[in-house]
Short mmCIF file of C-alpha atoms in Angstrom, two decimals:
data_model
loop_
_atom_site.label_atom_id
_atom_site.label_comp_id
_atom_site.label_asym_id
_atom_site.label_seq_id
_atom_site.Cartn_x
_atom_site.Cartn_y
_atom_site.Cartn_z
CA MET A 1 16.88 -18.70 22.47
CA ASP A 2 20.08 -18.35 22.08
CA THR A 3 20.85 -15.84 25.12
CA GLU A 4 23.54 -14.03 23.67
CA LYS A 5 21.43 -12.82 20.40
CA LYS A 6 19.34 -10.06 21.03
CA ILE A 7 15.34 -10.23 19.84
CA GLN A 8 14.41 -6.86 18.15
CA LEU A 9 13.86 -4.93 14.93
CA LYS A 10 17.12 -4.66 14.04
CA ARG A 11 18.49 -2.01 11.18
CA GLU A 12 19.28 -4.29 8.83
CA LEU A 13 17.64 -2.73 5.48
CA GLY A 14 19.29 -0.77 2.70
CA TYR A 15 18.64 0.89 -0.49
CA PHE A 16 18.30 -2.06 -2.82
CA TRP A 17 16.04 -3.52 -0.64
CA GLY A 18 14.25 -0.34 -0.52
CA VAL A 19 14.14 0.24 -3.65
CA ASN A 20 12.75 -3.25 -4.14
CA PHE A 21 10.23 -2.39 -1.74
CA LEU A 22 9.15 0.88 -3.00
CA ILE A 23 8.43 -0.53 -6.39
CA ILE A 24 6.40 -3.58 -5.21
CA ASN A 25 4.07 -1.24 -3.15
CA ILE A 26 3.27 0.96 -5.62
CA ILE A 27 3.27 -1.42 -8.75
CA GLY A 28 0.31 -3.51 -8.14
CA ALA A 29 -2.47 -5.24 -10.61
CA GLY A 30 -3.99 -1.79 -11.41
CA ILE A 31 -1.40 -0.80 -14.81
CA PHE A 32 -2.00 -4.66 -15.99
CA ILE A 33 -5.77 -4.76 -15.47
CA SER A 34 -7.33 -1.24 -15.69
CA PRO A 35 -5.66 2.34 -17.02
CA LYS A 36 -8.73 2.71 -18.94
CA GLY A 37 -10.30 5.05 -15.62
CA VAL A 38 -7.97 7.37 -16.81
CA LEU A 39 -8.56 7.46 -20.68
CA GLU A 40 -12.14 7.17 -19.81
CA TYR A 41 -12.29 10.42 -17.71
CA SER A 42 -9.85 12.30 -20.42
CA CYS A 43 -13.00 11.91 -22.73
CA MET A 44 -10.97 9.01 -24.43
CA ASN A 45 -8.21 12.40 -25.81
CA VAL A 46 -5.00 10.29 -25.77
CA GLY A 47 -2.87 13.35 -25.72
CA VAL A 48 -4.41 14.63 -21.91
CA SER A 49 -4.48 11.13 -20.46
CA LEU A 50 -0.76 11.01 -21.14
CA CYS A 51 -0.18 14.18 -19.59
CA ILE A 52 -2.44 13.18 -16.57
CA TRP A 53 -0.32 10.16 -15.76
CA ALA A 54 2.64 12.28 -16.06
CA ALA A 55 1.07 14.57 -13.35
CA CYS A 56 -0.03 11.80 -11.10
CA ALA A 57 3.72 10.88 -10.93
CA VAL A 58 4.49 14.19 -9.70
CA LEU A 59 1.74 14.18 -7.39
CA SER A 60 2.97 10.28 -6.22
CA MET A 61 6.36 11.87 -5.51
CA THR A 62 4.99 15.23 -3.35
CA SER A 63 2.96 12.54 -1.27
CA SER A 64 5.94 10.25 -0.82
CA LEU A 65 8.32 13.10 0.02
CA CYS A 66 5.64 14.39 2.89
CA SER A 67 5.50 10.58 3.88
CA ALA A 68 9.49 10.89 4.13
CA GLU A 69 9.89 13.53 6.27
CA ILE A 70 7.57 11.49 9.31
CA GLY A 71 9.88 8.60 8.54
CA ILE A 72 13.09 10.25 8.94
CA ALA A 73 11.95 12.42 12.26
CA PHE A 74 10.30 9.41 13.84
CA PRO A 75 12.46 6.36 12.26
CA TYR A 76 10.26 3.82 14.28
CA SER A 77 8.25 0.68 12.62
CA GLY A 78 4.90 2.15 12.58
CA ALA A 79 5.76 5.83 12.33
CA HIS A 80 2.86 7.42 11.23
CA TYR A 81 0.99 5.68 14.33
CA TYR A 82 3.62 7.30 16.86
CA PHE A 83 3.52 10.59 14.59
CA ILE A 84 -0.28 10.97 15.29
CA LYS A 85 -0.04 10.07 18.64
CA ARG A 86 2.61 12.68 19.22
CA CYS A 87 0.88 15.55 17.25
CA PHE A 88 -2.56 14.65 18.58
CA GLY A 89 -2.64 12.78 21.66
CA SER A 90 -3.52 8.90 22.65
CA SER A 91 -6.85 8.91 21.45
CA ILE A 92 -6.56 10.08 18.09
CA ALA A 93 -3.61 7.41 17.87
CA PHE A 94 -5.96 4.96 18.93
CA LEU A 95 -8.63 5.66 16.58
CA ARG A 96 -5.94 5.45 13.74
CA LEU A 97 -4.73 1.98 15.04
CA TRP A 98 -8.45 0.97 15.35
CA THR A 99 -9.14 1.93 11.60
CA SER A 100 -6.12 0.39 10.94
CA LEU A 101 -6.31 -3.24 12.41
CA PHE A 102 -9.52 -3.56 10.00
CA THR A 103 -8.21 -1.70 6.67
CA GLY A 104 -5.53 -3.92 6.20
CA ALA A 105 -7.55 -7.14 7.25
CA GLY A 106 -9.88 -5.84 4.35
CA VAL A 107 -7.07 -4.99 1.94
CA VAL A 108 -4.96 -8.65 2.51
CA ALA A 109 -8.55 -10.30 2.38
CA SER A 110 -9.16 -8.68 -1.05
CA GLN A 111 -5.79 -8.71 -2.62
CA ALA A 112 -5.65 -12.75 -1.76
CA LEU A 113 -9.07 -13.20 -3.41
CA LEU A 114 -8.09 -11.21 -6.63
CA LEU A 115 -5.02 -13.17 -6.80
CA ALA A 116 -6.68 -16.05 -5.85
CA GLU A 117 -9.66 -15.07 -9.10
CA TYR A 118 -6.53 -14.51 -11.67
CA GLY A 119 -4.77 -17.53 -10.56
CA ILE A 120 -7.55 -20.12 -11.20
CA GLN A 121 -9.51 -17.96 -13.92
CA PRO A 122 -7.64 -19.79 -16.60
CA PHE A 123 -9.01 -22.87 -15.97
CA TYR A 124 -12.69 -21.95 -16.39
CA PRO A 125 -12.13 -20.32 -19.51
CA SER A 126 -16.19 -20.03 -20.71
CA CYS A 127 -17.39 -19.33 -17.32
CA SER A 128 -16.64 -17.09 -14.04
CA ALA A 129 -14.51 -19.15 -11.55
CA PRO A 130 -16.89 -21.20 -8.61
CA SER A 131 -16.35 -19.44 -5.30
CA LEU A 132 -15.26 -21.86 -3.39
CA PRO A 133 -11.84 -22.73 -4.92
CA LYS A 134 -11.21 -19.12 -5.03
CA LYS A 135 -11.80 -19.40 -1.49
CA CYS A 136 -9.67 -21.93 -0.84
CA LEU A 137 -6.80 -20.64 -2.88
CA ALA A 138 -7.32 -17.30 -1.16
CA LEU A 139 -7.12 -18.46 2.49
CA ALA A 140 -4.44 -20.92 1.33
CA VAL A 141 -1.95 -18.00 -0.34
CA LEU A 142 -2.60 -15.83 2.87
CA TRP A 143 -1.61 -17.91 5.60
CA ILE A 144 1.37 -18.84 2.88
CA VAL A 145 2.42 -15.12 3.48
CA GLY A 146 1.67 -15.32 7.51
CA ILE A 147 4.27 -18.24 7.68
CA LEU A 148 6.90 -16.25 5.54
CA ASN A 149 6.46 -13.09 7.17
CA SER A 150 7.02 -15.00 10.16
CA ARG A 151 10.54 -15.80 9.30
CA GLY A 152 11.46 -12.45 9.39
CA VAL A 153 11.91 -9.46 7.23
CA LYS A 154 15.78 -10.76 5.54
CA GLU A 155 14.57 -13.83 4.96
CA MET A 156 11.65 -12.18 1.90
CA SER A 157 14.88 -10.03 0.00
CA TRP A 158 14.84 -12.75 -2.46
CA LEU A 159 11.04 -12.93 -2.92
CA GLN A 160 10.82 -9.23 -2.86
CA THR A 161 13.99 -9.22 -6.00
CA VAL A 162 12.09 -11.71 -7.84
CA SER A 163 8.58 -10.30 -7.46
CA THR A 164 10.23 -6.80 -8.65
CA VAL A 165 12.67 -8.13 -12.06
CA LEU A 166 9.05 -10.68 -12.91
CA LYS A 167 7.07 -6.71 -12.29
CA MET A 168 9.83 -4.73 -14.40
CA CYS A 169 9.61 -8.03 -16.86
CA ILE A 170 6.46 -7.71 -17.94
CA LEU A 171 6.00 -4.04 -17.88
CA GLY A 172 9.33 -3.53 -19.60
CA PHE A 173 8.26 -6.10 -22.91
CA ILE A 174 4.98 -4.69 -23.05
CA SER A 175 6.70 -1.47 -23.26
CA LEU A 176 9.61 -2.20 -25.22
CA SER A 177 6.79 -4.10 -27.96
CA GLY A 178 5.10 -0.79 -28.01
CA VAL A 179 8.11 1.23 -28.84
CA PHE A 180 8.77 -1.25 -31.62
CA MET A 181 5.33 -1.17 -33.47
CA LEU A 182 6.02 2.59 -33.39
CA VAL A 183 9.11 2.59 -34.64
CA ARG A 184 8.58 -0.07 -37.52
CA GLY A 185 6.23 2.92 -38.48
CA LYS A 186 2.89 0.78 -39.76
CA LYS A 187 0.17 3.24 -40.39
CA GLU A 188 -2.50 2.13 -38.08
CA ASN A 189 -0.30 1.84 -35.05
CA VAL A 190 1.01 5.24 -35.60
CA ARG A 191 -2.05 6.99 -36.50
CA ARG A 192 -3.67 6.57 -33.05
CA LEU A 193 -0.67 9.13 -31.55
CA GLU A 194 -0.42 11.40 -34.52
CA ASN A 195 -3.30 13.47 -33.26
CA ALA A 196 -3.11 12.41 -29.65
CA PHE A 197 -4.88 16.03 -28.80
CA ASP A 198 -7.52 15.88 -31.46
CA ALA A 199 -10.31 14.56 -29.59
CA GLU A 200 -12.90 16.44 -27.40
CA PHE A 201 -11.06 17.87 -24.38
CA PRO A 202 -12.73 17.18 -20.93
CA GLU A 203 -14.16 19.56 -18.35
CA ILE A 204 -12.15 20.18 -14.77
CA SER A 205 -14.39 17.66 -13.02
CA GLN A 206 -13.37 15.41 -15.56
CA ILE A 207 -9.74 15.73 -15.09
CA ILE A 208 -9.75 15.84 -11.06
CA GLU A 209 -11.73 12.51 -11.73
CA ALA A 210 -8.87 11.31 -14.07
CA VAL A 211 -6.15 12.18 -11.58
CA PHE A 212 -7.75 10.35 -8.92
CA GLN A 213 -7.78 7.27 -11.06
CA GLY A 214 -4.29 7.51 -12.37
CA TYR A 215 -3.10 8.95 -8.66
CA PHE A 216 -4.62 5.37 -7.07
CA ALA A 217 -2.12 3.42 -9.49
CA PHE A 218 0.66 5.25 -8.03
CA SER A 219 -0.13 4.84 -4.49
CA GLY A 220 1.74 3.12 -1.75
CA GLY A 221 5.00 5.67 -1.99
CA GLY A 222 4.16 6.45 2.21
CA CYS A 223 5.37 3.00 3.21
CA PHE A 224 8.55 3.65 4.06
CA THR A 225 6.70 4.81 7.56
CA TYR A 226 6.32 1.29 8.49
CA VAL A 227 9.55 0.00 8.05
CA ALA A 228 11.89 3.09 9.14
CA GLY A 229 12.66 1.24 12.04
CA GLU A 230 14.54 -1.34 9.98
CA LEU A 231 16.45 0.79 7.25
CA LYS A 232 19.75 1.84 7.38
CA LYS A 233 20.13 5.43 7.81
CA PRO A 234 17.22 6.09 6.97
CA ASN A 235 17.57 9.93 6.86
CA LYS A 236 19.82 8.80 3.77
CA THR A 237 18.12 5.75 2.53
CA ILE A 238 14.58 7.12 2.27
CA PRO A 239 15.14 9.72 -0.18
CA ARG A 240 16.86 8.04 -2.43
CA CYS A 241 15.24 4.92 -2.68
CA ILE A 242 12.15 7.29 -3.66
CA PHE A 243 14.24 9.49 -6.30
CA THR A 244 15.18 5.51 -7.72
CA ALA A 245 11.59 4.28 -7.71
CA LEU A 246 9.27 6.59 -8.53
CA PRO A 247 11.08 8.14 -11.56
CA LEU A 248 11.78 4.39 -12.95
CA VAL A 249 7.89 3.82 -12.23
CA THR A 250 7.05 6.89 -14.04
CA VAL A 251 9.05 6.06 -17.21
CA VAL A 252 7.60 2.14 -17.11
CA TYR A 253 3.69 3.47 -16.40
CA LEU A 254 4.33 5.92 -19.65
CA LEU A 255 5.33 3.54 -21.41
CA ALA A 256 3.07 0.72 -20.96
CA ASN A 257 0.58 3.09 -21.48
CA ILE A 258 1.94 4.27 -25.12
CA SER A 259 2.08 0.42 -26.01
CA TYR A 260 -1.44 -0.16 -25.06
CA MET A 261 -2.43 3.31 -27.10
CA THR A 262 -0.44 1.82 -29.87
CA VAL A 263 -2.00 -1.58 -30.27
CA LEU A 264 -5.48 -0.41 -29.13
CA THR A 265 -8.10 2.24 -30.27
CA PRO A 266 -9.38 4.19 -26.89
CA ARG A 267 -12.54 2.44 -27.36
CA GLU A 268 -10.99 -0.89 -27.51
CA ILE A 269 -9.19 -0.19 -24.06
CA LEU A 270 -12.60 1.26 -22.58
CA SER A 271 -14.79 -2.03 -23.64
CA SER A 272 -11.62 -4.22 -21.83
CA ASP A 273 -11.61 -5.39 -17.91
CA ALA A 274 -8.29 -6.10 -18.22
CA VAL A 275 -5.72 -4.35 -20.92
CA ALA A 276 -3.12 -6.01 -20.37
CA ILE A 277 -4.73 -9.41 -21.51
CA THR A 278 -6.73 -7.97 -24.32
CA TRP A 279 -2.90 -6.32 -25.71
CA THR A 280 -1.36 -9.37 -25.11
CA ASP A 281 -4.16 -11.71 -27.29
CA ARG A 282 -3.72 -8.47 -30.22
CA VAL A 283 0.06 -8.69 -29.99
CA ILE A 284 1.09 -12.60 -29.13
CA PRO A 285 -1.88 -14.74 -28.46
CA GLN A 286 -0.16 -17.52 -27.49
CA LEU A 287 0.81 -15.98 -24.31
CA THR A 288 -2.62 -14.49 -23.42
CA TRP A 289 -3.39 -17.69 -20.73
CA THR A 290 -0.03 -16.59 -18.95
CA VAL A 291 -0.53 -12.49 -18.19
CA PRO A 292 -3.11 -13.85 -15.07
CA PHE A 293 -0.67 -16.18 -13.56
CA ALA A 294 1.79 -13.41 -13.86
CA ILE A 295 -0.34 -10.58 -12.61
CA SER A 296 -1.06 -13.21 -9.33
CA ALA A 297 2.30 -13.90 -8.90
CA SER A 298 2.75 -9.46 -8.60
CA LEU A 299 -0.43 -9.54 -6.26
CA PHE A 300 1.42 -12.21 -3.84
CA SER A 301 4.44 -9.86 -3.17
CA ASN A 302 1.95 -6.81 -2.74
CA LEU A 303 0.03 -9.21 -0.44
CA VAL A 304 3.39 -10.19 1.70
CA VAL A 305 4.15 -6.24 2.13
CA ASN A 306 0.70 -5.69 3.26
CA VAL A 307 0.63 -8.15 6.05
CA LEU A 308 4.25 -6.73 7.35
CA GLU A 309 2.74 -3.32 7.30
CA SER A 310 0.37 -4.10 9.09
CA ALA A 311 1.94 -6.15 11.81
CA ARG A 312 4.17 -3.18 12.07
CA VAL A 313 1.12 -1.14 13.26
CA SER A 314 0.33 -3.58 15.72
CA PHE A 315 3.60 -4.23 16.99
CA ILE A 316 4.47 -0.41 17.60
CA ALA A 317 1.04 0.37 19.14
CA SER A 318 1.75 -2.64 21.38
CA GLU A 319 5.01 -1.15 22.51
CA GLN A 320 3.28 2.10 22.95
CA GLY A 321 0.97 0.81 25.44
CA GLN A 322 -2.32 0.79 23.42
CA LEU A 323 -2.82 -3.16 22.27
CA PRO A 324 -1.76 -5.98 24.77
CA LEU A 325 1.67 -6.92 25.10
CA MET A 326 1.80 -10.35 23.47
CA PHE A 327 1.43 -8.25 19.94
CA SER A 328 5.26 -7.10 21.08
CA THR A 329 6.84 -9.54 21.06
CA LEU A 330 9.39 -11.22 18.48
CA ASN A 331 10.28 -14.66 17.41
CA VAL A 332 13.82 -15.74 16.82
CA HIS A 333 13.50 -14.47 13.31
CA SER A 334 13.13 -10.56 14.98
CA SER A 335 9.70 -11.00 13.70
CA PRO A 336 6.19 -9.58 15.79
CA PHE A 337 4.33 -13.54 15.50
CA ILE A 338 1.54 -12.77 17.56
CA ALA A 339 0.86 -9.73 15.16
CA VAL A 340 1.44 -11.31 11.99
CA LEU A 341 -1.12 -13.85 13.40
CA LEU A 342 -3.69 -11.43 13.93
CA ILE A 343 -4.07 -9.62 10.76
CA VAL A 344 -3.62 -12.96 8.86
CA SER A 345 -7.00 -14.34 11.30
CA MET A 346 -8.64 -11.20 10.61
CA GLY A 347 -8.07 -11.42 6.71
CA SER A 348 -9.25 -15.19 6.58
CA ILE A 349 -12.18 -14.30 8.35
CA VAL A 350 -13.00 -11.25 5.62
CA ILE A 351 -12.11 -14.03 3.25
CA VAL A 352 -14.71 -16.54 4.33
CA LEU A 353 -17.92 -13.75 5.29
CA THR A 354 -16.97 -12.28 1.91
CA ASN A 355 -17.57 -12.82 -1.75
CA LEU A 356 -16.67 -9.14 -3.15
CA ILE A 357 -14.51 -6.43 -0.98
CA GLN A 358 -17.28 -3.83 -1.46
CA LEU A 359 -16.26 -2.06 1.77
CA ILE A 360 -12.55 -1.64 0.68
CA ASN A 361 -14.01 1.84 -1.18
CA TYR A 362 -15.22 3.15 2.07
CA LEU A 363 -11.91 1.70 4.03
CA TYR A 364 -9.99 4.02 1.49
CA PHE A 365 -12.30 7.03 2.64
CA ALA A 366 -11.17 6.60 5.83
CA VAL A 367 -7.20 6.31 5.18
CA SER A 368 -8.12 9.45 3.19
CA ILE A 369 -8.69 11.19 6.63
CA TRP A 370 -5.86 9.87 8.54
CA THR A 371 -3.40 10.88 5.55
CA LEU A 372 -5.13 14.38 5.62
CA LEU A 373 -4.87 14.25 9.32
CA SER A 374 -0.86 13.33 8.96
CA MET A 375 -0.07 16.54 6.35
CA ILE A 376 -1.85 18.92 9.18
CA GLY A 377 0.29 16.66 11.54
CA ILE A 378 3.33 17.87 9.85
CA LEU A 379 2.01 21.61 10.14
CA LYS A 380 1.04 21.33 13.58
CA LEU A 381 5.01 20.10 14.76
CA ARG A 382 6.49 22.34 12.16
CA TYR A 383 5.08 25.48 14.69
CA GLN A 384 4.75 24.08 17.86
CA GLU A 385 8.24 22.08 17.76
CA PRO A 386 10.35 24.35 15.24
CA ASN A 387 13.69 22.98 17.61
CA LEU A 388 12.98 18.96 16.79
CA HIS A 389 15.52 17.27 14.93
CA ARG A 390 14.85 16.85 11.06
CA PRO A 391 17.22 15.77 9.33
CA TYR A 392 14.91 16.37 5.78
CA LYS A 393 12.47 18.31 6.00
CA VAL A 394 9.83 18.38 3.08
CA PHE A 395 9.19 21.59 0.78
CA LEU A 396 5.72 23.07 1.94
CA PRO A 397 3.91 23.84 -1.06
CA PHE A 398 4.45 19.56 -1.69
CA LEU A 399 2.76 19.33 1.82
CA PHE A 400 -0.01 21.79 0.49
CA ILE A 401 -0.60 19.72 -2.26
CA THR A 402 -0.68 16.17 -0.93
CA MET A 403 -3.33 18.08 1.50
CA ALA A 404 -5.32 19.23 -1.00
CA ILE A 405 -5.56 15.83 -2.87
CA SER A 406 -6.22 14.03 0.48
CA LEU A 407 -8.96 16.53 1.34
CA CYS A 408 -10.59 15.62 -2.32
CA LEU A 409 -10.47 12.57 -1.73
CA VAL A 410 -12.39 12.82 1.34
CA LEU A 411 -15.02 15.45 -0.11
CA ILE A 412 -15.51 14.25 -3.31
CA PRO A 413 -17.05 11.04 -2.48
CA LEU A 414 -19.37 12.99 0.31
CA VAL A 415 -20.46 15.50 -2.55
CA LYS A 416 -20.92 13.35 -5.59
CA SER A 417 -22.67 10.21 -4.21
CA PRO A 418 -23.94 10.99 -0.57
CA LYS A 419 -23.97 7.72 0.51
CA MET A 420 -25.37 6.29 4.59
CA HIS A 421 -22.20 4.09 4.10
CA TYR A 422 -19.69 7.17 4.52
CA ILE A 423 -21.48 8.14 8.07
CA TYR A 424 -21.31 4.25 9.17
CA VAL A 425 -17.66 4.38 8.06
CA LEU A 426 -17.39 7.72 10.42
CA LEU A 427 -19.56 6.15 13.24
CA PHE A 428 -17.23 3.09 13.44
CA LEU A 429 -14.37 4.92 13.27
CA LEU A 430 -15.93 6.97 16.65
CA SER A 431 -16.60 3.29 17.72
CA GLY A 432 -13.36 2.74 18.63
CA LEU A 433 -13.67 4.86 21.93
CA LEU A 434 -15.98 2.55 23.25
CA PHE A 435 -12.51 0.25 23.97
CA TYR A 436 -10.27 3.12 24.08
CA VAL A 437 -11.89 4.79 27.65
CA PRO A 438 -12.41 1.52 29.81
CA LEU A 439 -8.98 -0.06 28.58
CA ILE A 440 -6.67 2.64 27.66
CA ARG A 441 -7.77 6.09 29.54
CA TYR A 442 -8.78 3.94 32.87
CA LYS A 443 -6.43 0.89 32.10
CA VAL A 444 -9.02 -1.73 32.87
CA LYS A 445 -7.03 -4.85 33.18
CA LEU A 446 -7.64 -7.88 31.83
CA VAL A 447 -5.95 -11.04 33.90
CA TRP A 448 -6.79 -13.46 31.50
CA PHE A 449 -4.79 -11.27 28.48
CA GLU A 450 -1.69 -12.12 31.11
CA LYS A 451 -1.81 -15.70 31.46
CA LEU A 452 -2.40 -15.59 27.67
CA THR A 453 0.64 -13.65 27.15
CA CYS A 454 2.35 -16.32 29.27
CA TYR A 455 0.73 -19.67 27.11
CA LEU A 456 1.85 -18.05 23.94
CA GLN A 457 5.17 -17.17 24.95
CA LEU A 458 5.76 -20.46 25.74
CA LEU A 459 3.86 -22.15 22.80
CA PHE A 460 5.52 -20.31 19.68
CA ASN A 461 8.76 -19.40 21.31
CA ILE A 462 8.34 -15.66 21.30
CA CYS A 463 9.67 -12.76 23.91
CA ILE A 464 9.13 -9.49 24.61
CA PRO A 465 11.91 -7.55 22.37
CA ASP A 466 15.09 -6.51 24.28
CA ALA A 467 15.48 -2.61 24.84
CA SER A 468 17.56 -0.69 22.67
CA ASP A 469 18.77 2.70 21.69
CA GLU A 470 19.80 1.83 18.61
CA GLN A 471 17.10 3.34 16.19
CA MET A 472 17.28 6.86 17.57
CA SER A 473 21.06 6.86 17.83
CA GLU A 474 21.77 5.51 13.87
CA VAL A 475 19.59 8.61 12.95
CA GLY A 476 22.17 11.28 12.84
CA ASN A 477 24.57 9.03 11.26
#
């Protein structure tokens, strides 16, 4: 390695990269595939469903700003893990790490399988695609993503830009086509929105369900806590990116839904498993086959970002002494190569062993628990460390709104459809203590891990990152 080149996670990502990163995290396959959930729980009331989409945008903004306080006050890559450790101690932080190792693998596996499904389905127009080709394609894509991540964050900037442009072009085309049809004033198109609030008004419980459906489509706003240690001047960059990307996504989401409802009736939307494909088939049938490929391309960038985020958690946990030293090693591209290899390998195992990632719902249930705990942690630190340097403090009502949403996401599944699976999830969370007590609490050393670390350093040309105080010194700039 070049002895004059420092090997460390570097602050080289600015505003433009951050906006792309946030848009990629928020816009996934949901807006292309199934916006029908909001309409279904809105009792097919078009006006109410559009209002719920707008409300979900506001709720997403509040949760993103809460995460922004964490990323700005503790500008490390994997800041949410470091934050939990500071608020609640080493044992709770290890349980957070334990959860993220498996949720990260489950999420990237499900995204790879979904990408493969939409990429290969056009070749099987009259039936479902076979399982083996889907799994092979999913594995190939996942390892390609791993290779891209090992090249460093800066090398992936072009991919983020292309993906963001592609997503916005697709949604922009759908949105502008709907606006054009409304302006043209064709009766069957305009009639669907003229009396938008005439349908049955939903009950409060149904509105709450609809909010959860829409809120899921806006999830991902807290992603900056994963890369806060690689952003230039995070105290300025993070809020600016949030206030740029989220309003843009909100406008595009609302226009896309208006376009769907202009072309399709509410019943047609509810009967469709992929609304964007149904919309394209109605407006431009010749392009119907291109939509699945566009969705696959969109999911590819989400997959890249999720591998990046999961690897950052393993990296910071290793630096904090809760994972073996090998996971904090970097290659010449300043990428946590072994951490990336871990998440890609675990995701590959899930792909091979699973047809449908049914556990993802339960994994998101676990993520909601940690989101709630993070919000409680913000309040806890406000009280216990009032003099902590906080360049940005989230408005308290926003914090309580996010806490309420997270609490509902935890309690509603338990009340509405109590299942033993949720008990299994809680037991799984606590099972991390079986590893924490001997390995972290009593510091039992595994000699073969040290030998393996040395061997991997030689094999992959990786090393322990150089010590640097850059991350904290730039916060005040």
